[in-house]
Short mmCIF file of C-alpha atoms in Angstrom, two decimals:
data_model
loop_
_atom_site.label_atom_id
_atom_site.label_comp_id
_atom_site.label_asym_id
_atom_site.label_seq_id
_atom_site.Cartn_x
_atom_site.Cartn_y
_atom_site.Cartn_z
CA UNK R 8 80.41 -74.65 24.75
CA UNK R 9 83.42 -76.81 24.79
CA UNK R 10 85.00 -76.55 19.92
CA UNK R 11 87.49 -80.15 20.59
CA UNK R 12 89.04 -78.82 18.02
CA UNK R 13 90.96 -75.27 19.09
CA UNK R 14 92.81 -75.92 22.17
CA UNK R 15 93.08 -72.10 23.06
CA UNK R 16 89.20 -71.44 23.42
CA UNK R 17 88.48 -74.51 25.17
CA UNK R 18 91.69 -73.75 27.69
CA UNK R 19 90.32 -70.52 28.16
CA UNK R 20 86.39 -71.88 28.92
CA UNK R 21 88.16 -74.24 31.27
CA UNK R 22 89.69 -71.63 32.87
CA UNK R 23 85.91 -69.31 33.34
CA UNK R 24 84.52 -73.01 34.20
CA UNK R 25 86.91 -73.15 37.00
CA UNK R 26 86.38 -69.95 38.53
CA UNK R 27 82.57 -70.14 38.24
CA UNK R 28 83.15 -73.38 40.47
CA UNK R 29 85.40 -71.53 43.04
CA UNK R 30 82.54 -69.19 43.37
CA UNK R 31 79.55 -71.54 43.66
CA UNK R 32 81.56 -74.08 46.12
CA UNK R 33 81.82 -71.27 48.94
CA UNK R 34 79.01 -72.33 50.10
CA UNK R 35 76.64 -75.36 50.01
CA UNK R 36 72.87 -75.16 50.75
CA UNK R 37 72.57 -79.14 50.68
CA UNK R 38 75.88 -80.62 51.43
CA UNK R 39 74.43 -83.99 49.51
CA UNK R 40 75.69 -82.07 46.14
CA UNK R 41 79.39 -82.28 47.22
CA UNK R 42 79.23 -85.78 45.69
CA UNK R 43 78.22 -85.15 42.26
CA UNK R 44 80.76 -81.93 42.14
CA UNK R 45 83.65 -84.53 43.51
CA UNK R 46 82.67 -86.73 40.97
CA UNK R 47 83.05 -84.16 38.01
CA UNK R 48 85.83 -82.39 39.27
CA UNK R 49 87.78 -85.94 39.55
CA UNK R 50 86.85 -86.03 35.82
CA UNK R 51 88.35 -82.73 35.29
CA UNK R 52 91.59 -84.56 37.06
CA UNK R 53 91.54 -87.28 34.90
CA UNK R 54 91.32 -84.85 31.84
CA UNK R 55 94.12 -82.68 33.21
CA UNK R 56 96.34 -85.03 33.39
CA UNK R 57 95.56 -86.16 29.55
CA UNK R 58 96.02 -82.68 28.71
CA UNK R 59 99.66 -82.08 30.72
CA UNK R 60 101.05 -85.16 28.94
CA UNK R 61 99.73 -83.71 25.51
CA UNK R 62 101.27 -80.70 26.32
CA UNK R 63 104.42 -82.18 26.87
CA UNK R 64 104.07 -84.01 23.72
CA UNK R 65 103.25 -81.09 21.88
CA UNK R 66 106.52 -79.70 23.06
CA UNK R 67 109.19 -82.54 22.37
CA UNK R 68 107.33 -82.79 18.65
CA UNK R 69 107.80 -79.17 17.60
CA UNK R 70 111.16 -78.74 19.54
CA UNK R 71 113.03 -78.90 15.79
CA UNK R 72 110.89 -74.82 15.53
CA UNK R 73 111.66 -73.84 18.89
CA UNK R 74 114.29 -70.84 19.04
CA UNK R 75 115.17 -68.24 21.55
CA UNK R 76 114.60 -64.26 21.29
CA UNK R 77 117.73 -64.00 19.67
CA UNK R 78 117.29 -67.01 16.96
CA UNK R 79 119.32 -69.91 18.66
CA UNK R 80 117.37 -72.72 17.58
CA UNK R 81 119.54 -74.92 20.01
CA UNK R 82 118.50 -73.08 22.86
CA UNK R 83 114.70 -73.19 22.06
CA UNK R 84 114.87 -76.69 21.79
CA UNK R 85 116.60 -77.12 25.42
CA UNK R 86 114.15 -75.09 26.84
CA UNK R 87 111.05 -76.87 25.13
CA UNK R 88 112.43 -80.67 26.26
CA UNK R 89 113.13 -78.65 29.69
CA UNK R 90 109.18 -77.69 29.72
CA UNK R 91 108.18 -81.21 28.57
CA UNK R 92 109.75 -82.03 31.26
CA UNK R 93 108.35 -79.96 33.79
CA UNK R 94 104.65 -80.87 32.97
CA UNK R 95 105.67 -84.52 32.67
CA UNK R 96 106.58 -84.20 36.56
CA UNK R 97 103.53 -81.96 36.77
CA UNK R 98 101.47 -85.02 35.71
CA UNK R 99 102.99 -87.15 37.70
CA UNK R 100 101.78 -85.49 40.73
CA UNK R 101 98.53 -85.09 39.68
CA UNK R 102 98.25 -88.46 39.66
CA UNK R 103 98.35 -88.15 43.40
CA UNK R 104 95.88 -85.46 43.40
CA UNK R 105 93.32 -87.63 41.17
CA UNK R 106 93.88 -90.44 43.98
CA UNK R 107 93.03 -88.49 46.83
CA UNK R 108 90.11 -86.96 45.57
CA UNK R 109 89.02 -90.37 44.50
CA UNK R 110 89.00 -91.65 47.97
CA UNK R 111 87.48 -88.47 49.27
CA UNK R 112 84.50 -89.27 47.09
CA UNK R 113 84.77 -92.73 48.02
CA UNK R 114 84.13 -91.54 51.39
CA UNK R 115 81.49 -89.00 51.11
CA UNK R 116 79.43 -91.57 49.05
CA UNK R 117 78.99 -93.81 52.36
CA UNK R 118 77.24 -90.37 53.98
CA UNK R 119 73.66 -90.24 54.43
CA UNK R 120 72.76 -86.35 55.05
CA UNK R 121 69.45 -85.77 56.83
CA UNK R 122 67.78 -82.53 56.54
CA UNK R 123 68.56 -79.78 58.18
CA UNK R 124 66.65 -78.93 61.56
CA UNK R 125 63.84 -75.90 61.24
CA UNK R 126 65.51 -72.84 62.35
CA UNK R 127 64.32 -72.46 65.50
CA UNK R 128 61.76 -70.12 66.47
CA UNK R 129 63.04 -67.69 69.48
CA UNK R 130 60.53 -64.64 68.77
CA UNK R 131 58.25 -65.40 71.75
CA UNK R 132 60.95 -67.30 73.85
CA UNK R 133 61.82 -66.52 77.18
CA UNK R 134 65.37 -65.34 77.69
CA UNK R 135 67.71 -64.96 80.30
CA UNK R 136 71.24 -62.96 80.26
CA UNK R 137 73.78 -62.95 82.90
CA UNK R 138 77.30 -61.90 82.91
CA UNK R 139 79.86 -64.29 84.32
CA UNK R 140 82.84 -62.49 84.27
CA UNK R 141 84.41 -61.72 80.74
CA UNK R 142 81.32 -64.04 79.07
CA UNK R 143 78.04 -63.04 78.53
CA UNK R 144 75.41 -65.82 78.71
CA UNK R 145 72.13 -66.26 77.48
CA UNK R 146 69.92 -69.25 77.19
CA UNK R 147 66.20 -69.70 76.24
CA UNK R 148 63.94 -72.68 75.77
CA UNK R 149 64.23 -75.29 72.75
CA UNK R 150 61.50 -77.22 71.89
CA UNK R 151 62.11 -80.88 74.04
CA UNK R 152 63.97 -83.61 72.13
CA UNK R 153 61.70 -86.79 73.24
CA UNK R 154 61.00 -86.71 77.08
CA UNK R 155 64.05 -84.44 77.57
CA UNK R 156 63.64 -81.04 78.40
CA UNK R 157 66.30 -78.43 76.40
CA UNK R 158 67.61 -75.21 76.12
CA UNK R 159 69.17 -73.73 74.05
CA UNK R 160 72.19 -71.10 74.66
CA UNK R 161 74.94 -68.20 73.28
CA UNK R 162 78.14 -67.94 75.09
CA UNK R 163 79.53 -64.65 73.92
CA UNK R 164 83.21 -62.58 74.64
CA UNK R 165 82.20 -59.06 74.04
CA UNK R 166 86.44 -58.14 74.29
CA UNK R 167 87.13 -60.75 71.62
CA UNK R 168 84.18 -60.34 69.55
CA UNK R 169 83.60 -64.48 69.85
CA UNK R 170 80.59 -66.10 70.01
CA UNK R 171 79.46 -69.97 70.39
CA UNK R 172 75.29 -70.90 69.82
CA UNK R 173 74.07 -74.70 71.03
CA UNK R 174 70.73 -76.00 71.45
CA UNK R 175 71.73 -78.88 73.59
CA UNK R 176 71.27 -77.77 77.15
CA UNK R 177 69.30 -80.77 78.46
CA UNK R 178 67.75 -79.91 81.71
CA UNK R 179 66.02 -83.23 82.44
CA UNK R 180 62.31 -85.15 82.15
CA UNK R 181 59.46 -83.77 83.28
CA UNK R 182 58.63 -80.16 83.86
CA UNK R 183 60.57 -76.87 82.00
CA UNK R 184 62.56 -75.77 84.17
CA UNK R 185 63.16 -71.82 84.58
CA UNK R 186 65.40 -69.55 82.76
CA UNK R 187 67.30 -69.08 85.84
CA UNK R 188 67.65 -72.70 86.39
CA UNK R 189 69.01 -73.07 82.72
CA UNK R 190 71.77 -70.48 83.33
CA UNK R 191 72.78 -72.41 86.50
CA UNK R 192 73.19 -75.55 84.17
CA UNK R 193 75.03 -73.75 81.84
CA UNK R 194 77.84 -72.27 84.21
CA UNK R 195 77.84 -76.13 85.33
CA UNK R 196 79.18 -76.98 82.33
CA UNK R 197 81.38 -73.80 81.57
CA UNK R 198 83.05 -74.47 85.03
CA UNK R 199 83.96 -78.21 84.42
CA UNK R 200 85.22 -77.10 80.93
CA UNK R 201 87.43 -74.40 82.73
CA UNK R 202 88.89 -77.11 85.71
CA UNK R 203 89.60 -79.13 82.44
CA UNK R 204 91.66 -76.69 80.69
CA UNK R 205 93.34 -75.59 84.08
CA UNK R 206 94.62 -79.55 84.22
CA UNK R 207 95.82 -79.60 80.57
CA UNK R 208 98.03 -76.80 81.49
CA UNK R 209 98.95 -77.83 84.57
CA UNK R 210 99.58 -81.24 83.01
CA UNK R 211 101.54 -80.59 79.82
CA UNK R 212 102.62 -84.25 79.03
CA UNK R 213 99.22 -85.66 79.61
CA UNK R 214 97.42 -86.77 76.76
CA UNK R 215 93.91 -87.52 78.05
CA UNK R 216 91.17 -86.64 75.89
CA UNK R 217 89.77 -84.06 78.51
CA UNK R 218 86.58 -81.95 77.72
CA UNK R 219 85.95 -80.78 74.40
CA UNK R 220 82.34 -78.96 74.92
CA UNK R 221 83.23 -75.72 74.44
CA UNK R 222 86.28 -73.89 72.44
CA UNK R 223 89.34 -73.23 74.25
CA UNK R 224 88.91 -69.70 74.10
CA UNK R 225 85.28 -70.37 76.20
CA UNK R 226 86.98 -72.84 78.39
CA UNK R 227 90.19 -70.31 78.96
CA UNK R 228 87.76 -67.64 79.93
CA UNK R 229 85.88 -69.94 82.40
CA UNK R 230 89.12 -70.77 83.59
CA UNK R 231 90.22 -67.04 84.35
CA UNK R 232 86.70 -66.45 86.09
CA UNK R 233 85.71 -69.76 88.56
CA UNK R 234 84.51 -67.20 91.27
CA UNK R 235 81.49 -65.93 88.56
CA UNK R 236 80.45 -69.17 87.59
CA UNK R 237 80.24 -70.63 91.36
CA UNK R 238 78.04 -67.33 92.20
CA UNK R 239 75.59 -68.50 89.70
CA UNK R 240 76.31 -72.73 90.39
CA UNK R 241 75.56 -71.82 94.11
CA UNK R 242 72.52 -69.90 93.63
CA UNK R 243 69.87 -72.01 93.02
CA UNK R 244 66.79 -69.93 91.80
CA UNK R 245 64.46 -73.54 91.63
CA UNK R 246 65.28 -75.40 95.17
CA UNK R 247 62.85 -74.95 97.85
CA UNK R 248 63.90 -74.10 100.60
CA UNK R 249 62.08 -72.13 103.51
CA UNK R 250 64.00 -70.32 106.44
CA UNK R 251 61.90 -72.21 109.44
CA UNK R 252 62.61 -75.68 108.00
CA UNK R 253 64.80 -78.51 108.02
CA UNK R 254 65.31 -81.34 105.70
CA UNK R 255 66.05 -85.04 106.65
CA UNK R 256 67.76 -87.80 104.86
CA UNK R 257 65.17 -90.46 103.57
CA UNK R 258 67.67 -92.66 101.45
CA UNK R 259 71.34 -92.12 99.75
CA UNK R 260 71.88 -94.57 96.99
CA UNK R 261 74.98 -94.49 94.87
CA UNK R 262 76.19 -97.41 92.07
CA UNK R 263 74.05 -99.61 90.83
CA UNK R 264 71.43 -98.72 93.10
CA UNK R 265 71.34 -95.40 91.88
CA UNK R 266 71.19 -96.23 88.02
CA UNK R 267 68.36 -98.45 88.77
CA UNK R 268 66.80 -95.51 90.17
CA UNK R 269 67.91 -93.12 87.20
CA UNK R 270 66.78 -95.21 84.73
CA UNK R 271 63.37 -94.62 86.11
CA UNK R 272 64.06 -90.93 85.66
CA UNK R 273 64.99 -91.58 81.78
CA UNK R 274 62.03 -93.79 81.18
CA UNK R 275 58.96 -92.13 83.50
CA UNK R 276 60.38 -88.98 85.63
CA UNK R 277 61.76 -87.58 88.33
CA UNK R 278 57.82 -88.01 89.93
CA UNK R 279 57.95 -91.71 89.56
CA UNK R 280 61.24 -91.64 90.90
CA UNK R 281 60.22 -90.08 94.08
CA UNK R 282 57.02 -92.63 93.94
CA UNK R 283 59.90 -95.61 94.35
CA UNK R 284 62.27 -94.15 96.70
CA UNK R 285 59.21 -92.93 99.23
CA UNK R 286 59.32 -96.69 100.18
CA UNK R 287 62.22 -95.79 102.22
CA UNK R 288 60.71 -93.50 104.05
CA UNK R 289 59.24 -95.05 107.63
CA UNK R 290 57.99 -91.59 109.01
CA UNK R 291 59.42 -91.13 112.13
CA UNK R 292 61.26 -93.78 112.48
CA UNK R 293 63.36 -92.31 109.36
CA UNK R 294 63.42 -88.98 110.97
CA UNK R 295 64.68 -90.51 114.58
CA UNK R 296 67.34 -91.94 112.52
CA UNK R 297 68.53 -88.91 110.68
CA UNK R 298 68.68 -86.70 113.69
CA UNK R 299 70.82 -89.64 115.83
CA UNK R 300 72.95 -89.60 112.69
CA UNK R 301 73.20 -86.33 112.03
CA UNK R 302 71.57 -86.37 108.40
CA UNK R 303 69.47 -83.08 109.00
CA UNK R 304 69.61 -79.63 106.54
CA UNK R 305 68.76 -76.82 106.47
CA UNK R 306 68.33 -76.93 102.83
CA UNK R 307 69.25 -80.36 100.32
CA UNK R 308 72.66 -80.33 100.01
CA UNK R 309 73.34 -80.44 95.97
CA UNK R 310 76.48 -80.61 94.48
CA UNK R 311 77.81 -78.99 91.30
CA UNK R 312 76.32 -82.04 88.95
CA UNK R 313 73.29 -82.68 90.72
CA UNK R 314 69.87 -81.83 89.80
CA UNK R 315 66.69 -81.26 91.66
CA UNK R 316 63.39 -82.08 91.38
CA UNK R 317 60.54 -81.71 94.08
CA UNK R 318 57.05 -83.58 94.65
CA UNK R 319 55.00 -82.45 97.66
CA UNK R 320 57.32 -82.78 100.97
CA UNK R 321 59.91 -84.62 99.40
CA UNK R 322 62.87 -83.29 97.39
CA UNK R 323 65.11 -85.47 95.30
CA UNK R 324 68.53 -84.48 94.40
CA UNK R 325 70.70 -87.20 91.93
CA UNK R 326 73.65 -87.15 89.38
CA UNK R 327 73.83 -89.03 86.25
CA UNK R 328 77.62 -88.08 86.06
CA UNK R 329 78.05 -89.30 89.47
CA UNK R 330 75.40 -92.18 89.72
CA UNK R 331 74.25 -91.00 93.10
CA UNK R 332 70.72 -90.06 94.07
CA UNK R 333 69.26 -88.82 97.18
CA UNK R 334 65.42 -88.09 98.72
CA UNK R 335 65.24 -86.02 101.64
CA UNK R 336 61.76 -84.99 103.15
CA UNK R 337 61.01 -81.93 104.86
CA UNK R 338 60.92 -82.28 108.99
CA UNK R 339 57.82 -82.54 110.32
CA UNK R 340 56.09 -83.53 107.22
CA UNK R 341 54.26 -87.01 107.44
CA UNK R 342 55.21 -89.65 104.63
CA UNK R 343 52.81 -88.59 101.70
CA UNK R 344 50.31 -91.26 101.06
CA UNK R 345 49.71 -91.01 97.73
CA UNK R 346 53.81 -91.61 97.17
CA UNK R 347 54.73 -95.02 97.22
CA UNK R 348 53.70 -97.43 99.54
CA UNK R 349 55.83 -98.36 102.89
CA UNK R 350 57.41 -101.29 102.08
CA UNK R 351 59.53 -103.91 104.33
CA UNK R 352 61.96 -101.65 105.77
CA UNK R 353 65.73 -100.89 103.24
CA UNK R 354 68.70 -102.87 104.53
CA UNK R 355 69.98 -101.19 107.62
CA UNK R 356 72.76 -98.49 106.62
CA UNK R 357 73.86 -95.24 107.43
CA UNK R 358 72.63 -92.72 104.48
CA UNK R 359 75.68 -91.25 103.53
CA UNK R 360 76.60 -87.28 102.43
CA UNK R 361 78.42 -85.96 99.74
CA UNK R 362 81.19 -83.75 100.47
CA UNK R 363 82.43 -80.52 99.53
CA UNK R 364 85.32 -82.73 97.10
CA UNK R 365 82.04 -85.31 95.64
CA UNK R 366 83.37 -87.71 97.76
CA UNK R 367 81.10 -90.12 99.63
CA UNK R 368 81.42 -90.02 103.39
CA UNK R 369 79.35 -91.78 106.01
CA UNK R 370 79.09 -89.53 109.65
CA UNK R 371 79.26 -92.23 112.87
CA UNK R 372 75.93 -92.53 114.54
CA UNK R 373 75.17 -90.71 117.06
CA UNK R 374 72.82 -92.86 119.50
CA UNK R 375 72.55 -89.70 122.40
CA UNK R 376 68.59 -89.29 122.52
CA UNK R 377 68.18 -86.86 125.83
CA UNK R 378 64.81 -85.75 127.06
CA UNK R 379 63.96 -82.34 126.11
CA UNK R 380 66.82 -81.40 123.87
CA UNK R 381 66.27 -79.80 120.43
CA UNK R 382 67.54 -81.92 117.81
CA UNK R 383 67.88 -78.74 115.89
CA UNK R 384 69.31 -76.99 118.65
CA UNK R 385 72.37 -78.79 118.34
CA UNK R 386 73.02 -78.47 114.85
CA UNK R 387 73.26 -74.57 114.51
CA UNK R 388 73.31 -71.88 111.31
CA UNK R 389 73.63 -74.12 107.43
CA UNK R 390 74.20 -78.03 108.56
CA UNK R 391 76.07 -79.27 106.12
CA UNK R 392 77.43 -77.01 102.67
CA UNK R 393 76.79 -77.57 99.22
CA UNK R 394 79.74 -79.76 97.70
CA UNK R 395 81.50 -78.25 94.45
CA UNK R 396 81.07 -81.94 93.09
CA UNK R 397 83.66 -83.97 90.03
CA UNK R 398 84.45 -81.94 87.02
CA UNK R 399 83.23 -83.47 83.80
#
């Protein structure tokens, strides 16, 4: 307890106050009590500086007893306005202390903390680990936030001893998707991060706020390994696909015709998306088309962005990133009834392909119908490949 009246035993409680603080502030289980401590350690300012200023007070007043070792009172009294002087300055600054904690507790006043999130529960989760060059990855479900579907994930460099944990892998509406699936959306990410970092080198002087996701060290190491992360981009554990069958274009939409069409996705699913777009779909008059045109697969061609989602014959592939969204039906599959109704026929247009660089690019049409040919035939091996897509 604090005497006010003998300056030594309170300086010296001070002191075991202050290093019982440096102790307790490593660490804060509700970071709502940093206020109050701001708030009584800019006391303990306001006091310091009272008690520098006394100090030096203290000092010019008994200067006429001051002496050195060897009895010069002159010098003792030198040195004692000297250390007046010294804490006067000392003061001074502390005035600048005492104003920037002020407006540091200013600041943290206007904070609301929630509470913390339950620590998630990954006892019975499903994991999946892959190695993509020098990282390790490993993701596993989260529980959804709202309609969206998440995952969470570790990155870790066993060389370096780093390691990076998110739960904000969001893998769309609708159903979980696999493990598998998760670890394709991760190396998604981790390769867009790495093109990023490859630019800021390669671009020293500019300044664009490019991708922060990840750490550099993550991003420098998905850099240094593209090849591993487009093994696992490229490989597709979730899209159907079936040796003995080809896919045709239904509808492209890109723009604003696409984020109509995503919003849908956001609000009701990727189900109800296919629902609309199956209006586009005139059976074989759609198929004619994409075989004069040359909009035939031999599995959905998906960029590096894109996600996939399937309902009965039909397969839709779109990118928020890129607002572009594509159905394509599987040949020789009639329009499903039960999706969407056939409407009055889209405007006439060429359904256009992504390429290998995401750009869009529309093929000429074709108009050479000749009796007894094999669409198919003419089209041999993989159709079209799967574009790499934009960077984030």
């Amino acid at each position: 307890m604090p005497t006010f009246t003998h300056p030594v035993d309170d300086a010296a409680e001070a002191s075991q106050a202050l290093r019982g603080l440096a102790h307790a502030t490593r660490t804060f289980t509700d970071p709502a009590d940093t206020y109050p401590v701001l708030g009584d350690l800019l006391a303990g300012v306001r006091s310091l500086r009272q008690v520098l200023d006394q100090l030096a007070a203290a000092h010019i007043g008994g200067r006429s007893r001051a002496h050195d070792d060897a009895g010069n009172q002159t010098a003792g009294a030198t040195a004692a306005l000297a250390a007046a002087d010294e804490l006067h300055q000392a003061g001074t600054l502390l005035d600048a202390v005492h104003d920037r904690v002020n407006a540091a507790m200013s600041q943290s006043g206007r904070i609301a903390w929630h509470p913390a999130p339950e620590p998630l529960d990954t006892s019975g989760a499903v994991r999946a680990t892959v190695q993509a060059g020098k990282l390790t990855l490993t993701v596993w479900p989260d529980a959804p936030l709202g309609e969206h579907q998440r995952y969470a994930y570790l990155i870790e460099h066993p060389a370096t001893g780093q390691s990076i944990e998110g739960r904000d892998l969001f893998t769309g509406t609708g159903a979980p998707v696999s493990p598998a699936r998760a670890l394709r959306e991760l190396a998604v990410f981790l390769s867009a991060a790495g093109e990023s970092r490859q630019y800021a080198l390669d671009h020293p002087g500019d300044h664009t706020d490019h991708d922060g996701a990840f750490p550099e060290w993550v991003a420098d190491a998905a850099r240094r390994n593209p090849d591993s992360l487009a093994e696992l981009i490229d490989h597709d554990p979730d899209l159907p696909h079936t040796p003995d069958r080809r896919w045709v274009s239904v509808v492209f939409l890109q723009g604003e015709d696409a984020d109509r069409v995503l919003d849908i996705i956001d609000r009701d699913g990727t189900d109800a998306a296919i629902d609309h777009l199956t209006g586009h779909d005139f059976g074989e008059e759609t198929t004619q088309a994409a075989l004069e045109n040359g909009y035939v697969y031999d599995t959905p061609p998906v960029g590096t962005l894109d996600r996939t989602a399937t309902h009965g014959s039909y397969t839709l592939t779109y990118s928020p990133f890129l607002s572009h969204v594509s159905l394509l039906r599987a040949h020789h599959a009639a329009p499903d009834p039960e999706l969407g109704a056939v409407a009055t026929p889209a405007p006439a247009s060429a359904p256009a392909s992504v390429s290998a660089a995401g750009t869009v690019e529309r093929a000429p049409a074709r108009a050479r119908r000749s009796e007894g040919k094999d669409w198919f035939a003419r089209r041999p091996g993989a159709s079209v490949s799967q574009g790499r897509g934009l960077a984030l």
